Amino acid sequence: MSERIGFVGMGTMGSGMAANLAAAGHQVLVWNRTRAKAEAVQGVEVADDLRQVSAECDVVMICVADTPDVRRVLTGDRGLLEGLRSGSLVVDHSTISPAVTRELADLVAGDGAAWLDAPVSGGSEGAQRGTLSVMVGGDAEQLSRARPYIEAFAATITHVGPVGAGQTAKLVNQILVVVTQLGVSEALLLAEAAGLDLSSTLAAVEGGAGGSWMLSNRGPQMIGRDWRPGFTIDLQQKDLRLVLETAERLQIPLPGTALVHQMYGSLQRRGLGGEGNHGLVKALEAMSELEVGVEEQPGS
Amino acid sequence: MSERIGFVGMGTMGSGMAANLAAAGHQVLVWNRTRAKAEAVQGVEVADDLRQVSAECDVVMICVADTPDVRRVLTGDRGLLEGLRSGSLVVDHSTISPAVTRELADLVAGDGAAWLDAPVSGGSEGAQRGTLSVMVGGDAEQLSRARPYIEAFAATITHVGPVGAGQTAKLVNQILVVVTQLGVSEALLLAEAAGLDLSSTLAAVEGGAGGSWMLSNRGPQMIGRDWRPGFTIDLQQKDLRLVLETAERLQIPLPGTALVHQMYGSLQRRGLGGEGNHGLVKALEAMSELEVGVEEQPGS
């Protein structure tokens, strides 16, 4: 029998995920700090407070911005913990600290509830289309229970280990994203400075050992100087802070990731934190007074 | 009418390329410093000296190790320049300095000959299978002339600009390769230190925005601690030296590339220059006393 699903957080990610759950025929009860955003989502009911969500739903999904936000929806006044029952399952789709994840999982275990950390990648487009990739940490049986619901918005669901492992895998993903983006930025800057045609250079290299998702998807955007975000620099910095905190705790060196974090910081200082993470190249451009590519004229 | 093709340099790349030219029905006259290596190549004739190659062939292909080697086969005693005729075409498949490329092209232009710089990527496997990617700089008409011959060993041929542009595009490719490899190395080190299962983590992230050729092809090799080279650290360092020289001439910052160059240097010091470029992770491991993955036992 299908369980009633709670969903906390109707941001750009959560609203698409909840709408896909409803479209797949599940009963969905949602909560959002700004109630109007929750009421705009097709096919869902809106709860009056968080306690109602956990009191009425056996599976509660969360998708909020940062570690303190997850802690707040759980432990705050009239929060999820107040309604949570034995046998319930919390599925956290936010990207937050792996260490805090283990702490919060222990907290809900005190009420007899289980925790899956299940951060997603694929952006707001993936949430709307139902094609997200989900990295899951936690008990395999609990994942079997949650899988039919997660499948409503995910194309790939990978179990990577115990509680916290999903968050760590997401951090692994973020390292790959930003250091690959650094390579793309340096490569296009050299091509620009040397006077190469950027589009044919990209075509010449993308199929080989230098190829990447970032090069093929963000490279053309960079060449057109289109800085609209798939994922903003501000959100990227939040995730890199988690990466570097985790690396410090584990005492491992991540010199490339740390370099990118510093470079993004210089762009935030310039007020560019709302632009896409492929704006990294602007930090190199600022050092060289060069610009990669040419902006397309409106209407062309 | 098909022209007779000269080919200079029967190393791991050149021997496969020349064999594919012969297999495609072209008449090929080859030269190599060590004559025995040239005689081992199927279907080709072996020249007595370089002068004979340029005197008897209208199109002369070169594939040697480094910038001084290309200069030497051209300008040395009984070298290519002594036999080169007006209307001849030199196609340099080596990866060498873009600036020296323009100088050598001017030199052969003095004899009425043309130059294409046409560095390749795809490794010795690509040379043998005839699936190389070739980035070409030079005159478009000369490329039309050479294209039927290059097609004997290439799957992709991209014209990227005037003489020197092919070499610069290859440097762009090398930046992408090594900085992406840095991202893969940092990502797997974090995963290892956090106790994740490396193979399922790789599976969880390779289809998303962190995906790359290096992750999908060298990642599994790294997890198995298989350091056999697709491309050695020593050759990578030679190419990075060209990248950083070019960046210095153009006065642009490549902080990620410079970092990787330093890290590879530390591995060369330890005698690991003959291992594959994915051995980069060992420079991070040395700082953390950790090892990514587990070596497969012989026979398992």
mmCIF file of C-alpha atoms in Angstrom, chain A residues 135 158-160 165 168-169 171-173 175-177 179-180 182-184 186-187 189-191 193-194 196-197 200-201 204-205 208-215 246 250 252-257 259 284 287-288 290, chain B residues 135 158-160 165 168-169 171-173 175-177 179-180 182-184 186-187 189-191 193-194 196-197 200-201 204-205 208-215 246 250 252-257 259 284 287-288 290:
data_model
loop_
_atom_site.group_PDB
_atom_site.id
_atom_site.type_symbol
_atom_site.label_atom_id
_atom_site.label_comp_id
_atom_site.label_asym_id
_atom_site.label_seq_id
_atom_site.Cartn_x
_atom_site.Cartn_y
_atom_site.Cartn_z
ATOM 1 C CA MET A 135 23.170 9.387 -4.247
ATOM 2 C CA THR A 158 22.706 4.787 -6.451
ATOM 3 C CA HIS A 159 23.201 3.346 -2.969
ATOM 4 C CA VAL A 160 26.728 4.347 -1.944
ATOM 5 C CA ALA A 165 27.763 8.352 2.464
ATOM 6 C CA THR A 168 29.955 12.520 0.909
ATOM 7 C CA ALA A 169 29.323 11.212 -2.626
ATOM 8 C CA LEU A 171 30.797 16.340 -2.209
ATOM 9 C CA VAL A 172 32.872 14.059 -4.457
ATOM 10 C CA ASN A 173 30.597 15.176 -7.303
ATOM 11 C CA ILE A 175 34.939 18.447 -6.495
ATOM 12 C CA LEU A 176 34.671 16.963 -9.979
ATOM 13 C CA VAL A 177 32.359 19.760 -11.159
ATOM 14 C CA VAL A 179 37.989 21.366 -10.832
ATOM 15 C CA THR A 180 36.787 20.263 -14.284
ATOM 16 C CA LEU A 182 38.790 25.188 -13.790
ATOM 17 C CA GLY A 183 40.298 23.110 -16.610
ATOM 18 C CA VAL A 184 37.658 24.336 -19.069
ATOM 19 C CA GLU A 186 42.078 27.738 -18.365
ATOM 20 C CA ALA A 187 41.747 25.922 -21.694
ATOM 21 C CA LEU A 189 41.525 31.393 -21.887
ATOM 22 C CA LEU A 190 44.634 29.989 -23.629
ATOM 23 C CA ALA A 191 42.625 29.465 -26.819
ATOM 24 C CA ALA A 193 44.729 34.571 -25.971
ATOM 25 C CA ALA A 194 46.277 32.592 -28.838
ATOM 26 C CA LEU A 196 42.022 30.369 -31.932
ATOM 27 C CA ASP A 197 38.416 30.046 -33.058
ATOM 28 C CA SER A 200 36.100 24.831 -33.612
ATOM 29 C CA THR A 201 38.722 24.297 -30.902
ATOM 30 C CA ALA A 204 38.288 19.426 -31.944
ATOM 31 C CA VAL A 205 38.880 18.401 -28.329
ATOM 32 C CA GLY A 208 38.891 13.044 -26.750
ATOM 33 C CA ALA A 209 40.647 12.487 -23.430
ATOM 34 C CA GLY A 210 40.000 16.136 -22.464
ATOM 35 C CA GLY A 211 36.230 15.787 -22.847
ATOM 36 C CA SER A 212 33.767 16.399 -20.017
ATOM 37 C CA TRP A 213 30.141 17.288 -19.289
ATOM 38 C CA MET A 214 31.287 20.778 -18.261
ATOM 39 C CA LEU A 215 33.179 21.344 -21.537
ATOM 40 C CA THR A 246 35.137 17.549 5.337
ATOM 41 C CA LEU A 250 39.754 13.928 7.226
ATOM 42 C CA ILE A 252 43.469 15.345 3.217
ATOM 43 C CA PRO A 253 44.855 17.906 0.721
ATOM 44 C CA LEU A 254 42.527 19.249 -2.027
ATOM 45 C CA PRO A 255 44.703 21.985 -3.584
ATOM 46 C CA GLY A 256 42.679 22.344 -6.807
ATOM 47 C CA THR A 257 39.339 22.572 -4.996
ATOM 48 C CA LEU A 259 42.065 27.204 -5.413
ATOM 49 C CA LEU A 284 41.182 34.343 -14.728
ATOM 50 C CA MET A 287 44.062 38.698 -14.041
ATOM 51 C CA SER A 288 44.708 38.955 -17.778
ATOM 52 C CA LEU A 290 41.102 39.233 -21.686
ATOM 53 C CA MET B 135 43.799 19.176 -34.900
ATOM 54 C CA THR B 158 39.320 19.485 -37.400
ATOM 55 C CA HIS B 159 40.748 22.600 -39.067
ATOM 56 C CA VAL B 160 41.256 25.115 -36.251
ATOM 57 C CA ALA B 165 46.756 26.832 -34.422
ATOM 58 C CA THR B 168 47.830 25.503 -29.766
ATOM 59 C CA ALA B 169 44.597 23.451 -29.878
ATOM 60 C CA LEU B 171 47.878 22.474 -25.777
ATOM 61 C CA VAL B 172 44.255 23.416 -24.997
ATOM 62 C CA ASN B 173 43.511 19.669 -25.005
ATOM 63 C CA ILE B 175 45.159 21.614 -20.127
ATOM 64 C CA LEU B 176 41.754 19.908 -20.133
ATOM 65 C CA VAL B 177 43.320 16.466 -19.662
ATOM 66 C CA VAL B 179 43.200 19.658 -14.750
ATOM 67 C CA THR B 180 40.309 17.203 -15.182
ATOM 68 C CA LEU B 182 43.388 16.693 -10.851
ATOM 69 C CA GLY B 183 39.639 16.819 -10.154
ATOM 70 C CA VAL B 184 39.340 13.030 -10.489
ATOM 71 C CA GLU B 186 40.965 14.898 -5.442
ATOM 72 C CA ALA B 187 37.479 13.389 -5.737
ATOM 73 C CA LEU B 189 40.976 10.771 -2.441
ATOM 74 C CA LEU B 190 38.056 12.316 -0.527
ATOM 75 C CA ALA B 191 35.923 9.246 -1.266
ATOM 76 C CA ALA B 193 39.349 8.948 3.144
ATOM 77 C CA ALA B 194 35.615 9.031 3.941
ATOM 78 C CA LEU B 196 33.020 5.278 0.494
ATOM 79 C CA ASP B 197 32.898 2.367 -1.909
ATOM 80 C CA SER B 200 29.666 2.750 -6.632
ATOM 81 C CA THR B 201 30.607 6.383 -5.964
ATOM 82 C CA ALA B 204 26.779 7.548 -8.969
ATOM 83 C CA VAL B 205 28.555 10.621 -10.346
ATOM 84 C CA GLY B 208 26.158 13.919 -14.162
ATOM 85 C CA ALA B 209 27.723 17.364 -14.326
ATOM 86 C CA GLY B 210 30.967 15.968 -12.826
ATOM 87 C CA GLY B 211 31.397 13.425 -15.620
ATOM 88 C CA SER B 212 34.438 13.314 -17.903
ATOM 89 C CA TRP B 213 36.432 11.008 -20.168
ATOM 90 C CA MET B 214 39.167 10.898 -17.512
ATOM 91 C CA LEU B 215 36.723 9.857 -14.766
ATOM 92 C CA THR B 246 52.975 29.498 -24.345
ATOM 93 C CA LEU B 250 50.791 35.235 -23.895
ATOM 94 C CA ILE B 252 47.923 34.571 -19.079
ATOM 95 C CA PRO B 253 47.490 32.801 -15.699
ATOM 96 C CA LEU B 254 46.983 28.997 -15.641
ATOM 97 C CA PRO B 255 47.106 28.276 -11.876
ATOM 98 C CA GLY B 256 45.554 24.797 -12.082
ATOM 99 C CA THR B 257 47.820 23.652 -14.898
ATOM 100 C CA LEU B 259 49.866 23.164 -9.943
ATOM 101 C CA LEU B 284 48.103 13.737 -3.146
ATOM 102 C CA MET B 287 50.722 14.165 1.395
ATOM 103 C CA SER B 288 48.052 12.145 3.213
ATOM 104 C CA LEU B 290 46.338 7.253 2.069
#
